[in-house]
Each structure stands twice: as structure tokens, then as C-alpha cells.
XYZ file of C-alpha atoms in Angstrom:
367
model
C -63.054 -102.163 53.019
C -61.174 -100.254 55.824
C -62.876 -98.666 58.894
C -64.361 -95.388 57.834
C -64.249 -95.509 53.853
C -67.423 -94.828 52.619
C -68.550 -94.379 48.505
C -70.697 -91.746 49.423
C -74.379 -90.763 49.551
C -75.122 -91.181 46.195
C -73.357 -92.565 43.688
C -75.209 -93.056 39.543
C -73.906 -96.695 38.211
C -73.190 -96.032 34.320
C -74.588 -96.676 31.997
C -77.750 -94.755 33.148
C -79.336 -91.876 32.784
C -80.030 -88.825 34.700
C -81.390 -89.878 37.965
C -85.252 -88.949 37.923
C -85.147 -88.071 41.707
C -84.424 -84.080 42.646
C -80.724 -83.469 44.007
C -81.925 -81.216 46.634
C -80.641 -82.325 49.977
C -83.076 -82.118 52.088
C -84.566 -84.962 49.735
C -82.144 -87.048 50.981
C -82.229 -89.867 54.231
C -80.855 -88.494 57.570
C -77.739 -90.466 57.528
C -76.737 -89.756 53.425
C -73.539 -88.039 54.587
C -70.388 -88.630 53.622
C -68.437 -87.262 56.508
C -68.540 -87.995 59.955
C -71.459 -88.141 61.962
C -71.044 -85.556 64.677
C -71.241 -87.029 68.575
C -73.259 -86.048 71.175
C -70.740 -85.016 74.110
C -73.752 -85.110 76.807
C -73.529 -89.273 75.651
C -69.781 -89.993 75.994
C -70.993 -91.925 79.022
C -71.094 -96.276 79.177
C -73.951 -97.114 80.820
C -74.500 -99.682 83.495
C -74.322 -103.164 81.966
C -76.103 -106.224 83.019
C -76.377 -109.033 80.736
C -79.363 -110.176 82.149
C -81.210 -106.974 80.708
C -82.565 -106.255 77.376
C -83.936 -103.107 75.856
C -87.069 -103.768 75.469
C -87.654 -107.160 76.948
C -89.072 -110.300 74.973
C -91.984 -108.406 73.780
C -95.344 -109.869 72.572
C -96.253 -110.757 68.775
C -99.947 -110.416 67.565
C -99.488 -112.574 64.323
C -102.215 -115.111 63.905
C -101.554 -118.149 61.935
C -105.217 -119.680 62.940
C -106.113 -120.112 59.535
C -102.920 -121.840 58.039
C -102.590 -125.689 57.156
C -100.263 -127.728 59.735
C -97.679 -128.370 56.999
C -96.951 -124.604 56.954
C -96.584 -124.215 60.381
C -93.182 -127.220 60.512
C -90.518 -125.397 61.444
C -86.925 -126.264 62.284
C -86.077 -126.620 65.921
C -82.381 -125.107 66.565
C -81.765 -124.557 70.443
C -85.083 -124.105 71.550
C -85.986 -120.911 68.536
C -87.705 -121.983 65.077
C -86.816 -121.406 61.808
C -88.160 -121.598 57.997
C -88.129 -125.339 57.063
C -87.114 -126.302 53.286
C -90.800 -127.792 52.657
C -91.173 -123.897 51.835
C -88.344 -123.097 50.576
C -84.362 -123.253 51.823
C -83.569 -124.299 55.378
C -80.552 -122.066 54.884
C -81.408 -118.482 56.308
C -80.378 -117.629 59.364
C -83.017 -115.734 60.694
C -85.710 -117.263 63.175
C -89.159 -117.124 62.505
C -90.686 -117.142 65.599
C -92.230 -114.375 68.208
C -89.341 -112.957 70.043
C -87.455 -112.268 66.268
C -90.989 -111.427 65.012
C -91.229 -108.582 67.465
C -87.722 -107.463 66.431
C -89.243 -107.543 62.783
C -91.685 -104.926 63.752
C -89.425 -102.560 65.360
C -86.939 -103.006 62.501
C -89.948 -101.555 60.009
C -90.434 -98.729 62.264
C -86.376 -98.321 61.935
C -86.334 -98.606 58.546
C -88.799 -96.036 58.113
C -87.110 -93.193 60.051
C -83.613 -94.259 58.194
C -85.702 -92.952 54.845
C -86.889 -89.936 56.676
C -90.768 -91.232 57.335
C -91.127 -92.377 54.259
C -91.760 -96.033 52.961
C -89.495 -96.003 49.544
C -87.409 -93.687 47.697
C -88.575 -94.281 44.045
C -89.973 -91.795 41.841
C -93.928 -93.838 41.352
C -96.155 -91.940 39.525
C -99.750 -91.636 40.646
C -102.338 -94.031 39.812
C -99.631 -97.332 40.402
C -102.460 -100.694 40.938
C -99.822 -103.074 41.279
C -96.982 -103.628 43.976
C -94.835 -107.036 45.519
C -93.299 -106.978 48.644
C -90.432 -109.661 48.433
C -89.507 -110.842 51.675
C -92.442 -108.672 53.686
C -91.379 -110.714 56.967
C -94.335 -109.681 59.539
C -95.975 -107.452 56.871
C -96.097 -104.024 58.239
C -94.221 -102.387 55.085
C -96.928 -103.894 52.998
C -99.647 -102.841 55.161
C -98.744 -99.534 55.889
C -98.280 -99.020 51.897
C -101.365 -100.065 50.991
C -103.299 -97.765 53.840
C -101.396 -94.991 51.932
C -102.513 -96.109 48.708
C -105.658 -97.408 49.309
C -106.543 -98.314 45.435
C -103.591 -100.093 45.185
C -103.251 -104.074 45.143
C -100.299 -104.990 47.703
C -98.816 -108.543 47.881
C -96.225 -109.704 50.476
C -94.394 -112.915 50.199
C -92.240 -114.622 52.635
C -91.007 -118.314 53.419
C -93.344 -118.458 56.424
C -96.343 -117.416 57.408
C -95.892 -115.296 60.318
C -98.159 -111.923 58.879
C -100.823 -110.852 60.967
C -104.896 -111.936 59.646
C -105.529 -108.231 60.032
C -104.328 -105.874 56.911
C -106.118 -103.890 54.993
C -108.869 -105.336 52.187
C -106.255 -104.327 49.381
C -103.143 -106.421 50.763
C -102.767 -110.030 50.482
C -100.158 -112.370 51.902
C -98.706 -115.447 49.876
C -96.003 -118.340 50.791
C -93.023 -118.012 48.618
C -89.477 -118.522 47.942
C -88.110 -115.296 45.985
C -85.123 -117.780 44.570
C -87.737 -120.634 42.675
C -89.073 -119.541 39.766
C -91.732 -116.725 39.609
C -95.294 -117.813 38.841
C -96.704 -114.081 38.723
C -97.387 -112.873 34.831
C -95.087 -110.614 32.894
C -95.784 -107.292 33.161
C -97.636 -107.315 36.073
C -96.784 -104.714 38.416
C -95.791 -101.102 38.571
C -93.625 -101.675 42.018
C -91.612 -104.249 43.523
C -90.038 -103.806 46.936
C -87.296 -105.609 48.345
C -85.799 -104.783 52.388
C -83.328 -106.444 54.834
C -83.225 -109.583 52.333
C -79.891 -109.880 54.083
C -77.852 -113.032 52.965
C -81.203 -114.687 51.440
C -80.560 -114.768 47.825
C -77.693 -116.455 46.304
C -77.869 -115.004 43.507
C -79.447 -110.990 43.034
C -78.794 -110.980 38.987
C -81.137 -113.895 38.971
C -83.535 -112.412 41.310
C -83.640 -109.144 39.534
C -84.049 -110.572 36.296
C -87.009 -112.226 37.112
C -88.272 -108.882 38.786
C -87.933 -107.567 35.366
C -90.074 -109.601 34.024
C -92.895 -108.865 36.405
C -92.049 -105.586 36.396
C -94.453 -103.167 33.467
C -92.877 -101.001 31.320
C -92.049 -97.910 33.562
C -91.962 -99.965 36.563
C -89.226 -99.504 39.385
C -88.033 -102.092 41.407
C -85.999 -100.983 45.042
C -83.930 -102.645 47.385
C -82.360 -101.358 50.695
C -79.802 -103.383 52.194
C -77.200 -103.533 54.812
C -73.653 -104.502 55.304
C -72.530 -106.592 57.703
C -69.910 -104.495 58.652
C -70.011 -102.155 61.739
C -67.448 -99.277 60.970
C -66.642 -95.259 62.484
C -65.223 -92.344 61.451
C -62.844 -91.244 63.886
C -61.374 -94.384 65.520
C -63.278 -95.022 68.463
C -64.017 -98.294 67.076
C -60.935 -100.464 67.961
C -59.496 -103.297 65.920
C -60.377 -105.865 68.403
C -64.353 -104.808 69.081
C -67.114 -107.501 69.203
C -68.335 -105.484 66.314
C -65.739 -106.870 64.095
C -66.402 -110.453 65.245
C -69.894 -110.312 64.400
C -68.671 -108.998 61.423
C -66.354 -112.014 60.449
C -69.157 -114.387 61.806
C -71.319 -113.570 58.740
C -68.821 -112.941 56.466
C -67.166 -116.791 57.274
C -71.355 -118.259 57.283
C -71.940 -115.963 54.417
C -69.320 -117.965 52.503
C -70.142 -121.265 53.683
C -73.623 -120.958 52.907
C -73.087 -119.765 49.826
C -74.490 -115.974 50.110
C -73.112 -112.521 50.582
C -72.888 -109.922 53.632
C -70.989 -107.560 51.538
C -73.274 -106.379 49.551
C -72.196 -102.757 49.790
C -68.256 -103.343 49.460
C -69.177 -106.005 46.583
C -71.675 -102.882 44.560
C -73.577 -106.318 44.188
C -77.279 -104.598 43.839
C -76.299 -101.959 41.182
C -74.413 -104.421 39.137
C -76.962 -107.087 39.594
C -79.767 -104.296 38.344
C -77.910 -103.543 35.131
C -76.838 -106.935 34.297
C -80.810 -107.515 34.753
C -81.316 -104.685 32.079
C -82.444 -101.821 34.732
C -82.326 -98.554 33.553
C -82.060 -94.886 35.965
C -80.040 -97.236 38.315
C -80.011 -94.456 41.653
C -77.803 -95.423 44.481
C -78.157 -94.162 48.108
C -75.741 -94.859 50.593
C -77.102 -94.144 54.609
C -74.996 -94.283 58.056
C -76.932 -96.014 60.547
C -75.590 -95.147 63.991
C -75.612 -97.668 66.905
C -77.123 -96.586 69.694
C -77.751 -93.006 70.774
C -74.381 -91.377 70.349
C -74.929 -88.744 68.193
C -76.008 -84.836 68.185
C -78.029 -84.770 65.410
C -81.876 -85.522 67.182
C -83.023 -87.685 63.867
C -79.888 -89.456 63.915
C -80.232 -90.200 67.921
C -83.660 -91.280 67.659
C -82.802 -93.863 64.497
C -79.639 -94.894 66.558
C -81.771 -95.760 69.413
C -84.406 -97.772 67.525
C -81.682 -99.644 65.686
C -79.744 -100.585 69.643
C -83.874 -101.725 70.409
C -84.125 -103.614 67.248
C -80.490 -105.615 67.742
C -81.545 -105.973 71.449
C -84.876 -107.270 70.979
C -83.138 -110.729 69.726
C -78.913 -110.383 69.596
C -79.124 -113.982 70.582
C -81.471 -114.784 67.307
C -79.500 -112.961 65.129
C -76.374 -114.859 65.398
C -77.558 -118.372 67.075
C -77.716 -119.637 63.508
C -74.832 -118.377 62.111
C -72.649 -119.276 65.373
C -73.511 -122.974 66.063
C -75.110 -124.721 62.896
C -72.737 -122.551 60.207
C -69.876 -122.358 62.135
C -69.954 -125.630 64.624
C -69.477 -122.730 67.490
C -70.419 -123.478 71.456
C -73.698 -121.779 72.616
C -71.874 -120.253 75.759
C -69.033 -119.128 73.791
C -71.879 -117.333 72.008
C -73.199 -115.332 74.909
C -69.659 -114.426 76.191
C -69.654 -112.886 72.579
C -73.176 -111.511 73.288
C -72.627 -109.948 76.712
C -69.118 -108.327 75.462
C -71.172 -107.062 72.126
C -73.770 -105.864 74.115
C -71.176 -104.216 76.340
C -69.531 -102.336 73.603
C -72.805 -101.229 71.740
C -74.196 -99.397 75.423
C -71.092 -97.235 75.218
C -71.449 -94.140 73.854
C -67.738 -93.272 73.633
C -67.468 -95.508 70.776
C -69.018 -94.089 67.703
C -69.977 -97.218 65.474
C -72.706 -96.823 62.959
C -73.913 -100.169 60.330
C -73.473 -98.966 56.603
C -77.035 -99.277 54.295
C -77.492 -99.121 50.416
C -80.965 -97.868 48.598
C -80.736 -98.882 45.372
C -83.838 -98.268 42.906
C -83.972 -98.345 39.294
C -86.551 -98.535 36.342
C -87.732 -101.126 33.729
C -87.184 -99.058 30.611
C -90.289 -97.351 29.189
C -89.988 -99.675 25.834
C -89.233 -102.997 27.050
């Protein structure tokens, strides 16, 4: 897709019906626009770069895995970082598993959250839900923060490893799994199932969402929220030859090798997946994520700064995987990349922003 084309804020996949959600706008995430994001002139200003420097520095995680077995706790070894071994599941995802990414996991919720205006989903749940899966709940904080908001609710997270914290409230509960085996919860089970920043995990999303559908009650609504791994801008202050697009081609050339998409957006994989899986009220919402600080609008700013924290929290984590097992890439060609994409992403002049997708949709009423 070229630089700037976007399908919009919200877009109903056929066949469907009305979308159960009210179409007044102020309903909708900060970034669901379909033009440009306006800049911030007061920001049009690169500031002083020093590779050494990160946002936020290393940071500290407070996940305890005290209780866990040793056979849980093997993880890969790739340049000094950990990540998931395939005794729990595949030794294909990129992402490490260990504190440094774990603390970029916890800002990312926090993110995530202001990208849906403060709140934790976008389905229509009615009241009284008991049920609800979080696939791929990473360090847990989605799941725990939903069940302190519905307190009579039962909340299970799953992830490949086990890096939640022992603290959560009495109603959540934290399970090893890999999302892609076969599911071993019972039909009709539960009235929500969440899905976030799965990003180039599942192979296949018509199989994942079919099995979803099972779980899922009659009535129930599954959601996923996604993004695509291509940084993009509205009025050309992104330039053909940016670090942005590299990292872009970097998972789009893994993606492919490992078998997985990046594109999920350009691709209209979720929607398509969701029907094929016999979803009904299929709702699409498309959101601009802005890098960085650039813009006027103070919501936008403030989720633009949290998402430069997030990415500098662990740049080197997020693409040491991808660059030198996937690809057979150098580690210091790597942080030349790193120090020219960190570089690029302090510079307010250039207005980049990371597309999302929100996709929810219902099991029908009489399945």
C-alpha cells in the first residue's frame, strides 16, 4: 500500500449486519481519522541524539516466576536476550521474553489503552458477562485491569511463557498455552475473548478464529487489535529512504520466511478471517498511531509519546530476532540501523504515525 492511503476509520465487512456500536464520533479512538493528523509547529524541532540514551532506560520488571517448574522457565538464548522455547509452543516468534521487553510490555498496555480512548475493548458486552480469555495476555496487565473492572467476572490469560506477575486479582488466572495447538477449553464457554499485539504469531487467523468460535457462547464477541508493520505519513515528510521503511521490509522479508504476516491491515486478514470463521456484526476500526510527539492534538501527543517510550524501551529486542536468526544479518549492522531509526523517530519534522486495526465481531445469537 502507498505512503498515506488509508481505508478509513471504519469500514463494515459484508455480509453483516448493522454494526451494534453507536456512530457518534466522539465514540470513536483518538486517532480514527481519515485525514491527516495535524502537526504541532512548537515540535518541528530534532532533538539532540545520542545513541547511548534511551527513553526510559532499562527499567525494572516485578514478574515473579517463584512458583513455576524449571522446565517452564528454558528459554532460548539469542545474543545474550531469551526467548519462548518450542517445549511450550513454537520457537518461531520474534519477541523476547525476558525483563527489559517485559517492561516494554507494560508500557505498551498503558499505550494501548489511551489508543482506545481509556478504555480496555471496543465491543458492545452486555452486563452480567462471567466468562472472558485473554489470548496472548503477555505480562497480564489487560487481564488484570479487566477483571478489577469486572470484579464477578472469571478472567484467563494465556501466553507461551510464564512471565505474569503472582499478584492479580482472586478472579484472574494465568495458564501456559499455545493459541495455534488445539483448544482444550469447552464449547460455549465464554462470553469474551480478547486478542492484542498478536503481531506475526499466528500462521493462520481463520484457524485461530474458528476455534474462538467454538469457545465463544451464543452472543459472544471475540476482538482483536492489531498493527501493521508499516510506518507511513500524510504529507510526505516521510522520505522513501527512512529507517522506517527498512524496519518495515525487515518484517515483511522474516514475516515471509517464517511463514506469518505483518500486513495484516493491507491483507483485511482479521475481517476475512472472522467471516470465514462464521462471525457475524463484523465492526472494523482503523486508528493512526503517531510516532513520537509531533502532533497538536494533546491526546494524540500524549499516545505518540508513550508509543516513542514503548519502541525505546527495547528497539534492539524488537528487531534482534528478526535481523540475525531470520535474516542471517550482522549484529552491528543492526545498531547502525538502530541509531539511524532512532535518529529519525526523535525528529519531529517528520510526521510518521504506525497504522492499527480493531476488529470485533459476534458469535451469532443461534449458533
Amino acid at each position: 500500500m502507498a505512503t498515506g492511503e488509508n481505508p478509513g476509520p471504519a469500514t463494515a465487512v459484508a455480509p453483516t449486519t448493522t454494526s451494534p456500536e453507536p456512530t457518534d464520533p466522539t465514540n470513536l479512538p483518538p486517532g480514527a481519522t481519515e485525514g491527516p493528523i495535524e502537526a504541532d509547529p512548537q515540535e518541528e524541532e530534532e532533538e539532540e541524539f545520542d545513541d547511548a540514551d534511551s527513553a526510559l532506560g532499562d527499567g525494572d520488571n516485578a514478574s515473579s516466576t517463584a512458583s513455576l517448574t524449571e522446565s517452564i522457565l528454558e528459554y532460548r538464548t539469542l545474543n545474550g536476550r531469551t526467548f519462548h522455547s518450542s517445549r511450550l509452543g513454537s520457537d518461531n516468534y520474534w519477541g523476547p521474553n525476558d525483563e527489559r521487553q517485559n517492561e516494554a510490555m507494560d508500557m505498551n498496555h498503558h499505550f494501548m489503552t489511551l489508543c482506545l480512548g481509556g478504555r480496555l475493548f471496543m465491543s458492545p458486552l452486555k452486563p452480567g458477562i462471567q466468562k472472558v480469555l485473554d489470548v496472548g495476555t503477555g505480562t497480564g496487565l489487560w487481564a488484570i485491569d479487566f477483571a478489577d473492572e469486572f470484579p464477578d467476572c472469571e478472567v484467563i490469560g494465556t501466553d507461551l511463557s510464564p512471565i505474569q506477575p503472582s499478584w492479580c486479582p482472586p478472579n484472574v488466572k494465568f495458564e501456559i498455552d499455545d493459541a495455534q495447538q488445539p483448544w482444550t477449553f469447552a464449547p460455549s464457554s465464554f462470553d469474551f475473548i480478547h486478542l492484542r499485539y498478536i503481531v506475526g504469531g499466528i500462521a493462520d487467523w481463520t484457524a485461530l478464529f474458528k476455534q474462538a468460535y467454538t469457545a465463544l457462547k451464543p452472543g459472544g464477541w471475540i476482538e482483536s487489535f492489531e498493527p501493521e508493520a508499516d510506518y507511513r505519513s500524510d504529507d510526505g515528510t516521510l522520505k522513501p529512504d527512512s529507517n522506517f521503511h527498512i524496519w518495515r521490509d525487515l518484517f515483511s522479508e522474516g514475516g515471509k520466511k517464517l511463514g506469518v504476516s505483518f500486513t495484516l491491515i493491507t491483507d483485511n486478514t482479521l475481517p476475512k478471517a472472522l467471516e470465514e470463521a462464521g462471525f457475524v456484526n463484523i465492526t472494523v476500526r482503523d486508528i493512526k498511531v503517531p510516532v513520537s510527539g509531533w502532533p497538536a492534538d494533546p491526546k494524540l501527543k500524549e499516545i505518540g509519546q508513550w508509543f516513542q517510550y514503548t519502541l525505546e524501551q527495547d528497539l534492539e529486542g524488537y528487531v534482534m530476532f528478526m535481523w540475525t536468526k531470520v535474516l542471517g544479518r550482522t549484529l552491528e549492522e543492526m545498531h547502525v540501523f538502530l541509531a539511524g531509526f532512532r535518529r529519525e523517530m526523535r525528529n519531529k519534522s517528520i510526521h510518521v504515525y504506525l497504522p492499527q486495526r480493531l476488529v470485533y465481531a459476534q458469535k451469532p445469537e443461534t449458533a
